[in-house]
Amino acid sequence: MKEFYEFALWQNEDHIASIGCGYGWWEVSLCLHYPAKKMAFVDPLVEKEDIDESIAYFTEKTGLTWKTEVELNPEKIVEKDQIWIFNAWHEFEDRPAMLAKIHKALHEGGTVIIEEEISKYHRLQHDGCGKDLFFEKEIIAEFTQGGFQYIATKTKDEVAVYLKFRK
């Protein structure tokens, strides 16, 4: 968790959106330890009760107080300082359209942080959904073609990396 924070470096006044967040476990845990002003949880399958349960679980487990304002599935994602995509980039059917939405949603100088399992030597499939995993250079090419500046890659573990892009 600290490793991700040190890579993303959001501030407590930042507005962040997490796309494809599921029940928001990563986001809740991160913002509980390193609060942001507002977190938009964006996933068509998530309900307010799911996020509330995640917050309750982690606050009870850690004894920390939740300080981040919650926004659930906003009609439009706008004026964000950061956008996070945890293990979901391979899930999007129309990635160019998603890149355009992300670009429009970020402030100038805003960042996108992706955590994604990747293919390294040959094309792999995601264990959970069976969809193809991208090579790191493919993700970087998509984002640079979508108007983002590639900033850095950090290895998360033997299968996943963090990628950072700036608008």
Tab-separated table of C-alpha atoms in Angstrom:
chain	number	residue	atom	x	y	z
A	1	MET	CA	0.000	0.000	0.000
A	2	LYS	CA	2.753	2.440	0.941
A	3	GLU	CA	4.514	1.474	-2.279
A	4	PHE	CA	1.462	2.457	-4.345
A	5	TYR	CA	1.048	5.728	-2.444
A	6	GLU	CA	4.692	6.636	-3.015
A	7	PHE	CA	4.210	5.953	-6.735
A	8	ALA	CA	0.901	7.838	-7.099
A	9	LEU	CA	1.563	10.619	-4.556
A	10	TRP	CA	-1.939	12.056	-4.260
A	11	GLN	CA	-2.657	14.865	-1.828
A	12	ASN	CA	-5.394	15.042	0.783
A	13	GLU	CA	-7.176	17.749	-1.255
A	14	ASP	CA	-7.201	15.655	-4.471
A	15	HIS	CA	-10.287	14.410	-6.273
A	16	ILE	CA	-9.713	10.867	-7.525
A	17	ALA	CA	-11.800	8.453	-9.580
A	18	SER	CA	-11.265	4.711	-9.722
A	19	ILE	CA	-12.684	3.074	-12.815
A	20	GLY	CA	-13.707	-0.577	-12.651
A	21	CYS	CA	-13.374	-0.504	-8.868
A	22	GLY	CA	-15.625	-3.403	-7.878
A	23	TYR	CA	-16.295	-3.175	-4.145
A	24	GLY	CA	-13.497	-0.637	-3.768
A	25	TRP	CA	-11.272	-2.648	-1.428
A	26	TRP	CA	-8.016	-1.194	-2.772
A	27	GLU	CA	-9.394	2.323	-2.929
A	28	VAL	CA	-10.913	2.225	0.558
A	29	SER	CA	-7.778	0.776	2.103
A	30	LEU	CA	-5.569	3.342	0.360
A	31	CYS	CA	-7.742	6.366	1.196
A	32	LEU	CA	-8.177	5.220	4.758
A	33	HIS	CA	-4.405	5.354	5.265
A	34	TYR	CA	-3.756	8.256	2.858
A	35	PRO	CA	-6.992	10.289	2.587
A	36	ALA	CA	-8.074	12.229	-0.480
A	37	LYS	CA	-10.722	14.952	-0.592
A	38	LYS	CA	-13.066	12.888	-2.774
A	39	MET	CA	-13.073	9.386	-4.262
A	40	ALA	CA	-15.422	8.565	-7.124
A	41	PHE	CA	-16.065	4.819	-7.263
A	42	VAL	CA	-16.950	3.969	-10.863
A	43	ASP	CA	-18.263	0.512	-11.649
A	44	PRO	CA	-21.698	-0.322	-13.077
A	45	LEU	CA	-21.960	-3.367	-10.811
A	46	VAL	CA	-21.225	-1.613	-7.501
A	47	GLU	CA	-23.892	-0.334	-5.116
A	48	LYS	CA	-23.580	2.162	-2.266
A	49	GLU	CA	-23.985	-0.674	0.246
A	50	ASP	CA	-20.919	-2.409	-1.232
A	51	ILE	CA	-18.728	0.649	-0.662
A	52	ASP	CA	-20.242	1.220	2.785
A	53	GLU	CA	-19.416	-2.387	3.724
A	54	SER	CA	-15.840	-1.982	2.486
A	55	ILE	CA	-15.409	1.200	4.522
A	56	ALA	CA	-16.920	-0.446	7.618
A	57	TYR	CA	-14.662	-3.488	7.237
A	58	PHE	CA	-11.429	-1.509	6.907
A	59	THR	CA	-12.245	1.078	9.575
A	60	GLU	CA	-13.031	-1.709	12.032
A	61	LYS	CA	-9.925	-3.649	11.047
A	62	THR	CA	-7.542	-0.676	11.301
A	63	GLY	CA	-9.204	1.582	13.861
A	64	LEU	CA	-8.701	4.503	11.457
A	65	THR	CA	-11.395	7.060	10.644
A	66	TRP	CA	-12.738	7.425	7.096
A	67	LYS	CA	-12.194	11.043	5.936
A	68	THR	CA	-12.664	10.865	2.149
A	69	GLU	CA	-15.922	12.017	0.559
A	70	VAL	CA	-17.550	9.246	-1.487
A	71	GLU	CA	-19.047	9.713	-4.931
A	72	LEU	CA	-20.624	6.628	-6.511
A	73	ASN	CA	-20.972	6.190	-10.276
A	74	PRO	CA	-21.134	9.872	-11.175
A	75	GLU	CA	-23.021	10.634	-14.368
A	76	LYS	CA	-19.878	12.337	-15.657
A	77	ILE	CA	-16.346	11.983	-14.369
A	78	VAL	CA	-14.934	15.513	-14.354
A	79	GLU	CA	-12.285	17.668	-12.720
A	80	LYS	CA	-10.178	14.818	-11.321
A	81	ASP	CA	-6.590	15.063	-10.166
A	82	GLN	CA	-5.997	11.326	-10.553
A	83	ILE	CA	-7.724	8.375	-12.123
A	84	TRP	CA	-6.926	4.857	-10.976
A	85	ILE	CA	-7.508	1.642	-12.874
A	86	PHE	CA	-6.807	-1.464	-10.805
A	87	ASN	CA	-6.491	-4.691	-12.800
A	88	ALA	CA	-9.215	-3.637	-15.238
A	89	TRP	CA	-7.569	-2.198	-18.371
A	90	HIS	CA	-7.800	-5.564	-20.141
A	91	GLU	CA	-11.568	-5.614	-19.353
A	92	PHE	CA	-12.548	-2.534	-21.383
A	93	GLU	CA	-14.036	-3.302	-24.785
A	94	ASP	CA	-13.564	0.189	-26.294
A	95	ARG	CA	-10.291	1.415	-24.842
A	96	PRO	CA	-9.908	4.405	-27.233
A	97	ALA	CA	-13.299	5.718	-26.071
A	98	MET	CA	-12.314	5.110	-22.443
A	99	LEU	CA	-9.029	6.976	-22.995
A	100	ALA	CA	-10.961	9.945	-24.406
A	101	LYS	CA	-13.241	9.979	-21.335
A	102	ILE	CA	-10.258	9.755	-18.998
A	103	HIS	CA	-8.455	12.557	-20.837
A	104	LYS	CA	-11.534	14.789	-20.634
A	105	ALA	CA	-12.036	13.998	-16.930
A	106	LEU	CA	-8.546	14.986	-15.759
A	107	HIS	CA	-7.271	18.430	-14.881
A	108	GLU	CA	-4.296	19.534	-16.961
A	109	GLY	CA	-1.296	17.850	-15.339
A	110	GLY	CA	-3.514	15.188	-13.764
A	111	THR	CA	-2.312	11.601	-13.666
A	112	VAL	CA	-3.583	8.148	-14.475
A	113	ILE	CA	-2.265	5.243	-12.429
A	114	ILE	CA	-2.814	1.741	-13.740
A	115	GLU	CA	-2.149	-1.465	-11.858
A	116	GLU	CA	-2.299	-4.271	-14.393
A	117	GLU	CA	-1.137	-7.823	-14.860
A	118	ILE	CA	0.882	-7.960	-18.052
A	119	SER	CA	2.198	-10.352	-20.644
A	120	LYS	CA	5.989	-10.509	-20.602
A	121	TYR	CA	7.314	-12.979	-23.171
A	122	HIS	CA	4.172	-14.302	-24.836
A	123	ARG	CA	0.504	-13.355	-24.724
A	124	LEU	CA	-1.106	-14.437	-21.446
A	125	GLN	CA	-4.734	-14.540	-20.405
A	126	HIS	CA	-6.114	-13.174	-17.160
A	127	ASP	CA	-6.870	-16.014	-14.742
A	128	GLY	CA	-10.134	-14.463	-13.586
A	129	CYS	CA	-11.805	-13.552	-16.890
A	130	GLY	CA	-9.748	-15.290	-19.565
A	131	LYS	CA	-9.188	-12.067	-21.553
A	132	ASP	CA	-5.821	-11.346	-23.143
A	133	LEU	CA	-3.302	-9.409	-21.069
A	134	PHE	CA	-1.315	-6.664	-22.748
A	135	PHE	CA	2.408	-6.191	-22.962
A	136	GLU	CA	3.596	-3.114	-21.067
A	137	LYS	CA	4.676	-1.392	-24.301
A	138	GLU	CA	1.148	-1.874	-25.734
A	139	ILE	CA	-0.448	-0.044	-22.813
A	140	ILE	CA	2.128	2.744	-23.030
A	141	ALA	CA	1.486	3.088	-26.782
A	142	GLU	CA	-2.292	3.263	-26.273
A	143	PHE	CA	-1.990	5.999	-23.664
A	144	THR	CA	0.567	8.070	-25.576
A	145	GLN	CA	-1.610	7.840	-28.702
A	146	GLY	CA	-4.516	8.949	-26.482
A	147	GLY	CA	-2.711	12.188	-25.582
A	148	PHE	CA	-0.979	11.172	-22.353
A	149	GLN	CA	2.678	11.459	-21.419
A	150	TYR	CA	4.242	8.269	-20.080
A	151	ILE	CA	5.918	8.991	-16.730
A	152	ALA	CA	7.042	5.724	-15.133
A	153	THR	CA	6.630	2.008	-14.561
A	154	LYS	CA	7.111	0.300	-11.226
A	155	THR	CA	7.073	-3.464	-10.828
A	156	LYS	CA	4.414	-4.504	-8.325
A	157	ASP	CA	5.168	-8.225	-8.237
A	158	GLU	CA	6.058	-11.069	-10.614
A	159	VAL	CA	2.888	-10.590	-12.707
A	160	ALA	CA	1.796	-6.942	-12.368
A	161	VAL	CA	3.125	-3.431	-12.818
A	162	TYR	CA	2.073	0.109	-11.947
A	163	LEU	CA	2.081	2.554	-14.865
A	164	LYS	CA	1.870	6.328	-14.522
A	165	PHE	CA	0.737	8.781	-17.190
A	166	ARG	CA	0.175	12.552	-17.155
A	167	LYS	CA	-2.272	14.651	-19.120
